[in-house]
């Protein structure tokens, strides 16, 4: 049996007037969402997404599969999209959504990770911090194409422009991975308010030093505030306390659209994405005719919003 222990913290930061981030810690389902949109939009988007994710995942068959988690992210997309369509004040709102769940694939317990936007998930193992997700942002795509170094990306003025988000289109492309539960591993899920302020090395130091996941999350939030706290900050730490003995460390890509993290030989698993969705060039281009599909910038959120 896989046993998980989690803790989280969310904070408005020092500049923003509203916390548009949301964090979810349920039994075996965890998520971070970072909303965007004027007026109440961002706050409503992240809250709507997390509630819809939870309710859809609760309705999944027992035990749930990785495809069920992807389906729950798609349900979250639909919920935000519908809500925005019904209320002119909320039009154009969207949110990042990075979700982690304990699922069963081929009779084995696995952690499924589903991701849209520029929040991040990392794995911390024996002092080493590895980013599991790829940022769906203009600069993230430039880094992957070799047009920008990671260091240049960190200070880039357009680093907040996201190219994929939940709720801005009727359909969403979801990246998904399986992460084998390995005792001792810590999975960190966070909004950009953490990684914009705190270097990976500092994050790794805290995760190495502070055993309690809730305390580690609070300490990371405090560091981000000390370093400026220019954005809302959300940190979720999920520790794998126990894992099935047979499981070996490894990670497989679930989705052809996912970055090249897949371990050799890892089989592709069905995702909830409709056929052809993963190849939709609009997601990569980040811009399409019509409203609601242009890249969204959370950098443009005014402090008074
Ligand atoms: Mg943010």
Coordinates of C-alpha atoms in Angstrom, one line a residue, residues 15-300:
X15 CA 2.0 43.1 -3.3
X16 CA -1.2 41.6 -4.5
X17 CA -4.5 42.5 -2.8
X18 CA -6.2 39.1 -3.6
X19 CA -4.9 35.6 -3.3
X20 CA -6.0 34.0 -6.6
X21 CA -4.2 30.7 -5.8
X22 CA -5.9 27.7 -4.5
X23 CA -4.6 24.5 -3.0
X24 CA -6.3 21.2 -2.5
X25 CA -5.3 18.4 -0.1
X26 CA -7.8 15.6 -0.1
X27 CA -7.2 11.9 0.7
X28 CA -5.4 10.9 -2.4
X29 CA -5.9 14.0 -4.6
X30 CA -3.8 17.1 -4.4
X31 CA -3.7 20.2 -6.6
X32 CA -2.4 23.8 -7.0
X33 CA -4.3 26.3 -9.2
X34 CA -3.2 29.9 -9.9
X35 CA -6.0 32.0 -11.3
X36 CA -5.8 34.8 -13.9
X37 CA -8.3 37.4 -15.0
X38 CA -9.5 40.8 -14.0
X39 CA -12.1 41.7 -11.4
X40 CA -12.9 38.6 -9.5
X41 CA -12.0 36.3 -12.4
X42 CA -8.7 34.8 -11.3
X43 CA -10.0 33.9 -7.8
X44 CA -13.2 32.4 -9.2
X45 CA -11.4 30.5 -11.9
X46 CA -9.0 28.7 -9.5
X47 CA -11.7 28.0 -7.0
X48 CA -14.1 26.7 -9.6
X49 CA -11.4 24.5 -11.2
X50 CA -10.3 22.9 -7.9
X51 CA -13.9 22.2 -6.9
X52 CA -14.8 20.7 -10.2
X53 CA -11.5 18.6 -10.2
X54 CA -12.4 17.2 -6.8
X55 CA -16.0 16.4 -7.5
X56 CA -15.1 14.8 -10.9
X57 CA -12.3 12.7 -9.3
X58 CA -14.6 11.6 -6.5
X59 CA -17.1 10.3 -9.0
X60 CA -14.4 8.2 -10.8
X61 CA -14.5 4.4 -10.5
X62 CA -12.7 2.9 -7.5
X63 CA -9.7 2.6 -7.8
X64 CA -9.3 5.6 -10.1
X65 CA -6.9 5.5 -13.1
X66 CA -4.6 8.2 -14.5
X67 CA -7.1 8.7 -17.2
X68 CA -9.7 9.6 -14.5
X69 CA -7.4 12.3 -13.2
X70 CA -7.0 13.7 -16.8
X71 CA -10.7 13.5 -17.1
X72 CA -11.1 15.5 -13.9
X73 CA -8.9 18.3 -15.2
X74 CA -11.0 18.3 -18.4
X75 CA -14.1 18.6 -16.2
X76 CA -12.4 21.5 -14.4
X77 CA -11.8 23.2 -17.7
X78 CA -15.4 22.8 -18.7
X79 CA -16.6 24.2 -15.4
X80 CA -14.4 27.3 -15.7
X81 CA -15.3 27.8 -19.3
X82 CA -19.1 27.5 -18.6
X83 CA -18.9 29.9 -15.7
X84 CA -17.0 32.5 -17.7
X85 CA -19.5 32.1 -20.6
X86 CA -22.4 32.8 -18.3
X87 CA -21.0 35.9 -16.7
X88 CA -19.6 38.9 -18.7
X89 CA -17.6 40.0 -15.7
X90 CA -15.7 36.7 -15.6
X91 CA -15.1 36.4 -19.4
X92 CA -11.6 35.4 -20.3
X93 CA -10.7 34.1 -16.8
X94 CA -8.5 31.0 -16.5
X95 CA -6.3 29.2 -14.2
X96 CA -3.3 26.9 -14.1
X97 CA -4.0 23.5 -12.7
X98 CA -1.4 21.0 -11.5
X99 CA -2.9 17.9 -9.9
X100 CA -1.4 14.8 -8.3
X101 CA -3.4 11.7 -7.4
X102 CA -2.8 8.1 -6.2
X103 CA -4.2 5.9 -8.9
X104 CA -4.0 2.3 -10.0
X105 CA -2.6 1.3 -13.4
X106 CA -2.5 -2.4 -14.5
X107 CA -3.0 -3.4 -10.9
X108 CA -0.2 -1.2 -9.5
X109 CA -0.4 1.9 -7.4
X110 CA 1.1 4.9 -9.2
X111 CA 1.1 8.6 -8.7
X112 CA -0.5 10.4 -11.6
X113 CA 0.4 14.0 -12.4
X114 CA -1.8 16.1 -14.7
X115 CA -0.8 19.6 -15.6
X116 CA -1.9 22.7 -17.5
X117 CA -0.2 26.1 -17.2
X118 CA 3.0 27.4 -15.5
X119 CA 2.6 26.2 -11.9
X120 CA 5.1 23.4 -11.4
X121 CA 5.7 20.0 -9.9
X122 CA 9.1 18.8 -8.7
X123 CA 10.4 15.5 -7.3
X124 CA 12.9 15.8 -4.4
X125 CA 14.9 12.7 -3.9
X126 CA 18.2 12.3 -1.9
X127 CA 19.0 16.0 -2.1
X128 CA 18.2 16.4 -5.7
X129 CA 15.3 18.5 -7.1
X130 CA 13.9 17.6 -10.5
X131 CA 11.2 19.5 -12.3
X132 CA 8.6 17.1 -13.5
X133 CA 6.3 19.5 -15.4
X134 CA 7.0 21.7 -18.4
X135 CA 5.8 25.3 -18.1
X136 CA 3.1 26.2 -20.7
X137 CA 4.5 29.7 -21.1
X138 CA 6.1 31.7 -23.9
X139 CA 9.5 31.6 -22.2
X140 CA 9.2 27.9 -21.3
X141 CA 8.6 27.1 -25.0
X142 CA 11.6 29.3 -26.0
X143 CA 13.8 27.4 -23.5
X144 CA 12.7 24.1 -24.9
X145 CA 13.4 25.3 -28.4
X146 CA 16.9 26.4 -27.3
X147 CA 16.2 30.1 -27.9
X148 CA 16.6 31.1 -24.3
X149 CA 18.7 29.8 -21.4
X150 CA 17.0 28.8 -18.1
X151 CA 18.8 31.8 -16.4
X152 CA 17.5 34.2 -19.1
X153 CA 14.0 32.8 -18.7
X154 CA 14.0 33.5 -15.0
X155 CA 14.3 37.2 -15.4
X156 CA 12.5 37.5 -18.7
X157 CA 9.8 40.3 -18.7
X158 CA 7.3 38.0 -20.5
X159 CA 7.8 35.0 -18.2
X160 CA 4.2 35.3 -16.9
X161 CA 2.6 34.9 -20.3
X162 CA 1.0 31.4 -20.3
X163 CA 0.2 29.6 -23.5
X164 CA -2.1 27.0 -22.0
X165 CA -4.6 27.4 -19.2
X166 CA -7.7 25.8 -17.8
X167 CA -11.0 27.5 -18.8
X168 CA -10.0 29.8 -21.7
X169 CA -11.1 27.4 -24.4
X170 CA -13.9 24.8 -24.5
X171 CA -11.2 22.0 -24.7
X172 CA -7.9 21.8 -23.0
X173 CA -4.8 19.7 -23.7
X174 CA -3.6 18.1 -20.5
X175 CA 0.0 16.9 -20.0
X176 CA 0.1 13.8 -17.8
X177 CA 2.7 11.5 -16.3
X178 CA 3.0 8.5 -14.1
X179 CA 5.4 8.9 -11.2
X180 CA 6.2 5.7 -9.4
X181 CA 5.6 6.0 -5.7
X182 CA 9.0 5.6 -4.0
X183 CA 9.3 5.7 -0.2
X184 CA 11.2 8.8 0.8
X185 CA 10.4 10.9 -2.3
X186 CA 8.8 14.3 -1.8
X187 CA 6.6 15.8 -4.5
X188 CA 6.5 19.6 -4.5
X189 CA 3.7 21.4 -6.3
X190 CA 3.8 25.2 -6.3
X191 CA 2.6 28.3 -8.0
X192 CA 5.0 30.6 -9.8
X193 CA 5.1 32.9 -6.8
X194 CA 7.5 30.4 -5.2
X195 CA 9.9 29.8 -8.1
X196 CA 10.0 33.4 -9.2
X197 CA 11.4 34.3 -5.7
X198 CA 13.3 31.2 -4.5
X199 CA 16.1 29.5 -6.3
X200 CA 16.0 25.7 -6.8
X201 CA 19.0 25.2 -4.5
X202 CA 17.3 27.0 -1.6
X203 CA 14.1 25.0 -2.2
X204 CA 16.1 21.8 -2.1
X205 CA 17.8 22.9 1.2
X206 CA 14.4 23.4 2.9
X207 CA 13.1 20.1 1.6
X208 CA 16.2 18.3 2.8
X209 CA 16.1 19.9 6.2
X210 CA 12.5 20.1 7.2
X211 CA 10.8 16.7 7.6
X212 CA 7.3 17.8 8.3
X213 CA 5.6 18.6 4.9
X214 CA 3.4 21.3 6.3
X215 CA 6.3 23.0 8.0
X216 CA 8.4 22.7 4.9
X217 CA 5.6 24.3 2.9
X218 CA 5.3 27.2 5.3
X219 CA 9.0 27.7 5.4
X220 CA 9.1 27.9 1.6
X221 CA 6.3 30.5 1.6
X222 CA 8.2 32.6 4.2
X223 CA 11.3 32.5 2.0
X224 CA 9.3 33.7 -1.0
X225 CA 7.9 36.6 1.1
X226 CA 11.4 37.5 2.3
X227 CA 12.6 37.6 -1.3
X228 CA 9.9 40.1 -2.3
X229 CA 6.6 38.2 -2.3
X230 CA 5.6 39.9 -5.5
X231 CA 2.9 37.3 -6.4
X232 CA 0.6 35.0 -4.5
X233 CA 2.6 32.0 -3.2
X234 CA 1.3 28.4 -2.9
X235 CA 3.3 25.4 -1.8
X236 CA 2.1 21.8 -1.5
X237 CA 4.4 19.0 -0.3
X238 CA 3.3 15.4 -0.7
X239 CA 5.6 12.8 0.9
X240 CA 5.6 9.2 -0.1
X241 CA 5.8 7.5 3.4
X242 CA 5.3 3.9 2.2
X243 CA 5.3 2.4 -1.2
X244 CA 4.7 -1.1 -2.6
X245 CA 7.9 -3.1 -2.2
X246 CA 8.0 -4.1 -5.8
X247 CA 8.1 -0.6 -7.2
X248 CA 11.4 0.6 -8.6
X249 CA 12.2 4.3 -9.1
X250 CA 11.0 5.5 -12.4
X251 CA 8.7 7.7 -14.3
X252 CA 6.8 7.3 -17.5
X253 CA 5.2 9.7 -19.8
X254 CA 1.5 9.2 -20.2
X255 CA 1.0 11.6 -23.0
X256 CA 2.7 12.1 -26.3
X257 CA 2.5 15.8 -25.8
X258 CA 4.5 15.6 -22.5
X259 CA 8.1 16.6 -22.3
X260 CA 10.8 14.0 -22.6
X261 CA 10.7 12.8 -19.1
X262 CA 9.6 9.3 -20.0
X263 CA 11.6 6.4 -18.8
X264 CA 12.7 4.0 -21.6
X265 CA 10.1 1.3 -22.1
X266 CA 7.4 3.2 -20.2
X267 CA 4.2 2.4 -22.0
X268 CA 1.8 5.0 -23.2
X269 CA -1.4 5.0 -21.2
X270 CA -4.7 6.4 -22.4
X271 CA -5.3 10.0 -21.6
X272 CA -8.6 11.7 -21.5
X273 CA -7.7 13.9 -24.5
X274 CA -9.8 13.6 -27.5
X275 CA -8.0 12.2 -30.6
X276 CA -6.1 14.9 -32.3
X277 CA -6.2 17.2 -29.4
X278 CA -2.5 16.7 -28.5
X279 CA -1.5 17.7 -32.0
X280 CA -3.6 20.9 -32.0
X281 CA -1.0 23.5 -33.1
X282 CA -2.9 26.3 -31.4
X283 CA -1.8 25.1 -28.0
X284 CA 1.8 25.4 -29.0
X285 CA 1.4 28.7 -30.8
X286 CA -0.6 30.1 -27.9
X287 CA -2.6 32.3 -30.1
X288 CA -5.6 31.7 -32.3
X289 CA -8.3 33.8 -34.0
X290 CA -11.1 34.7 -31.8
X291 CA -11.4 35.6 -28.2
X292 CA -10.2 33.6 -25.3
X293 CA -7.2 31.9 -26.8
X294 CA -4.5 34.5 -26.7
X295 CA -1.8 34.0 -24.1
X296 CA -2.7 35.2 -20.7
X297 CA -0.4 37.3 -18.6
X298 CA -0.7 37.1 -14.9
X299 CA 2.1 39.8 -14.9
X300 CA -0.6 42.2 -16.0

